[in-house]
Amino acid sequence: MYSSVKGTDRLADSKQLIEAYLREQPVRATVLGPVYFIENALNLGFSRLGDGVLACPLTPGKPLDQVSVLDIAGMAVHAVENPDALIGERIDIASDRVTGQEAARILSEVLGREIPYQQMPLDMVRQWAGEEVATMFENFENNTDFLDLEALHTRYPDVHWHGYADWAKTVDWDRVLAD
């Protein structure tokens, strides 16, 4: 089992080299390619949820494929339990596709208070997190290559997929947002 990232099979980077190496070896391997982690919202310094807003560099209506670590684990367990069906497979995985506005609305409902969405300037991201993270968000902003979530979830019904709202309901928000 190797956890990569979505689309690495089409990019030139270290994860692509590792995937190529695995394909050349006499090993039984399944590669999972998760998208952006839903749990990144829990990084309160970046998401600003502790300040009562959901901040992200994407425009408010830009959809973003996201995956919960719960679903990455679920897919990994499924692959381990069904090795003959998944050996040699490379599977990009996502739990849900939401915009920043939708994520803020969902969090507002779950938290029971208004959480507005706020687009943060990309220059601020460069300053706080560096060029690589800023470039990642630029790529997300320009992305039109979304996963077929319905087909993915239908193909792997044994994975208990968590939509954004389902995931948000699993979080102990009192603990996460405690000062």
XYZ file of C-alpha atoms in Angstrom:
179
model
C 0.000 0.000 0.000
C 1.450 3.352 -1.020
C -0.257 6.678 -0.332
C 0.567 9.222 -2.992
C -1.533 12.192 -4.169
C -4.125 12.627 -6.901
C -2.612 13.050 -10.328
C 0.947 12.159 -9.369
C 0.970 9.647 -12.195
C 0.800 12.661 -14.554
C 3.323 14.931 -12.790
C 7.083 14.923 -12.521
C 7.946 14.790 -8.850
C 9.334 12.447 -6.212
C 6.019 10.641 -5.678
C 5.847 9.896 -9.406
C 9.338 8.415 -9.214
C 8.317 6.229 -6.274
C 5.212 5.040 -8.131
C 7.309 4.208 -11.203
C 9.785 2.327 -8.999
C 6.946 0.300 -7.430
C 5.597 -0.659 -10.872
C 9.041 -2.019 -11.834
C 9.427 -4.138 -8.686
C 8.160 -7.680 -8.135
C 5.888 -6.475 -5.310
C 2.143 -6.507 -4.961
C 1.153 -2.881 -4.497
C -1.888 -0.649 -4.557
C -1.425 3.117 -4.839
C -3.924 5.509 -3.319
C -4.014 9.095 -4.574
C -5.874 11.241 -2.050
C -6.892 14.808 -2.878
C -6.848 17.807 -0.489
C -7.529 16.694 3.101
C -10.789 17.874 4.677
C -8.889 17.866 7.988
C -6.834 20.845 6.802
C -9.747 22.903 8.180
C -8.528 21.864 11.638
C -5.330 23.888 11.137
C -6.809 26.875 12.963
C -3.835 29.106 12.217
C -4.489 28.733 8.495
C -8.263 28.219 8.321
C -8.927 30.871 11.005
C -11.834 28.832 12.365
C -10.715 29.838 15.837
C -11.444 33.444 14.807
C -14.968 32.503 13.724
C -14.392 32.476 9.954
C -13.361 29.878 7.388
C -10.460 31.322 5.406
C -8.955 29.847 2.258
C -7.212 31.300 -0.806
C -9.816 29.919 -3.238
C -12.613 32.076 -4.616
C -15.811 31.482 -2.611
C -17.593 29.449 -5.308
C -14.612 27.358 -6.463
C -15.250 23.621 -5.950
C -12.499 21.581 -4.341
C -12.329 17.786 -4.174
C -11.516 16.845 -0.572
C -10.926 13.608 1.293
C -11.165 12.693 4.946
C -8.377 10.671 6.525
C -11.229 8.422 7.679
C -11.887 7.546 4.024
C -8.208 7.127 3.188
C -8.018 4.613 6.032
C -11.246 2.969 4.879
C -9.926 2.621 1.335
C -6.600 1.255 2.612
C -8.414 -1.352 4.725
C -10.552 -2.272 1.723
C -7.408 -2.695 -0.410
C -5.696 -4.840 2.231
C -8.800 -7.004 2.641
C -9.240 -7.378 -1.149
C -5.690 -7.597 -2.458
C -6.400 -9.648 -5.569
C -8.964 -7.128 -6.778
C -6.769 -4.057 -6.205
C -3.151 -5.140 -6.730
C -1.574 -2.999 -9.408
C -4.334 -0.414 -9.175
C -3.811 3.324 -8.754
C -6.930 4.855 -7.222
C -7.434 8.599 -6.805
C -9.812 9.148 -3.899
C -12.068 11.942 -2.672
C -14.869 12.041 -0.138
C -16.721 15.140 -1.318
C -16.519 18.230 -3.494
C -17.443 21.497 -1.817
C -16.854 25.190 -2.349
C -15.562 27.425 0.421
C -19.036 28.921 0.768
C -20.582 25.444 1.094
C -17.976 24.382 3.666
C -18.660 27.536 5.707
C -22.433 26.903 5.550
C -21.953 23.291 6.692
C -19.662 24.332 9.544
C -22.183 27.027 10.545
C -24.905 24.386 10.796
C -22.743 21.933 12.727
C -21.332 24.564 15.110
C -24.647 26.343 15.567
C -23.264 29.793 14.750
C -22.489 31.792 11.642
C -19.107 30.938 10.094
C -18.576 33.238 7.104
C -16.224 32.298 4.288
C -13.303 34.642 3.718
C -10.953 34.447 0.753
C -7.415 35.086 1.913
C -4.928 36.762 -0.428
C -2.515 34.397 -2.133
C 0.368 36.695 -1.160
C -0.520 36.023 2.489
C -0.327 32.286 1.800
C 3.127 32.758 0.245
C 4.251 34.669 3.326
C 2.815 32.190 5.861
C 3.244 28.858 4.108
C 5.692 29.370 1.251
C 5.674 29.217 -2.517
C 4.853 25.509 -2.771
C 1.585 25.857 -0.846
C 0.661 29.034 -2.758
C 1.269 27.205 -6.044
C -0.895 24.314 -4.835
C -3.804 26.707 -4.241
C -3.222 28.403 -7.610
C -3.506 24.958 -9.200
C -6.698 24.244 -7.232
C -8.156 27.558 -8.404
C -7.454 26.669 -12.035
C -8.456 22.998 -11.727
C -11.219 21.638 -13.930
C -10.177 17.964 -13.559
C -12.493 16.690 -10.855
C -12.950 13.083 -9.808
C -16.165 11.272 -10.642
C -17.238 10.925 -7.018
C -20.398 8.973 -7.775
C -18.501 6.361 -9.800
C -15.726 6.138 -7.180
C -18.138 5.696 -4.278
C -20.260 3.225 -6.252
C -17.174 1.189 -7.190
C -16.082 0.954 -3.542
C -19.306 0.722 -1.507
C -17.520 -1.012 1.395
C -15.732 2.260 2.207
C -17.949 4.323 4.484
C -17.520 7.588 2.571
C -17.820 10.801 4.610
C -19.257 13.863 2.919
C -18.114 17.198 4.333
C -21.117 17.396 6.675
C -20.659 13.778 7.799
C -17.011 14.496 8.558
C -17.810 17.738 10.417
C -20.172 15.820 12.694
C -17.310 13.469 13.733
C -15.152 16.332 15.047
C -15.091 17.289 18.728
C -15.406 21.009 17.965
C -15.421 22.041 21.627
C -11.994 20.509 22.000
C -10.676 21.761 18.628
C -11.827 25.341 19.234
C -10.880 25.496 22.939
C -8.545 28.372 23.734
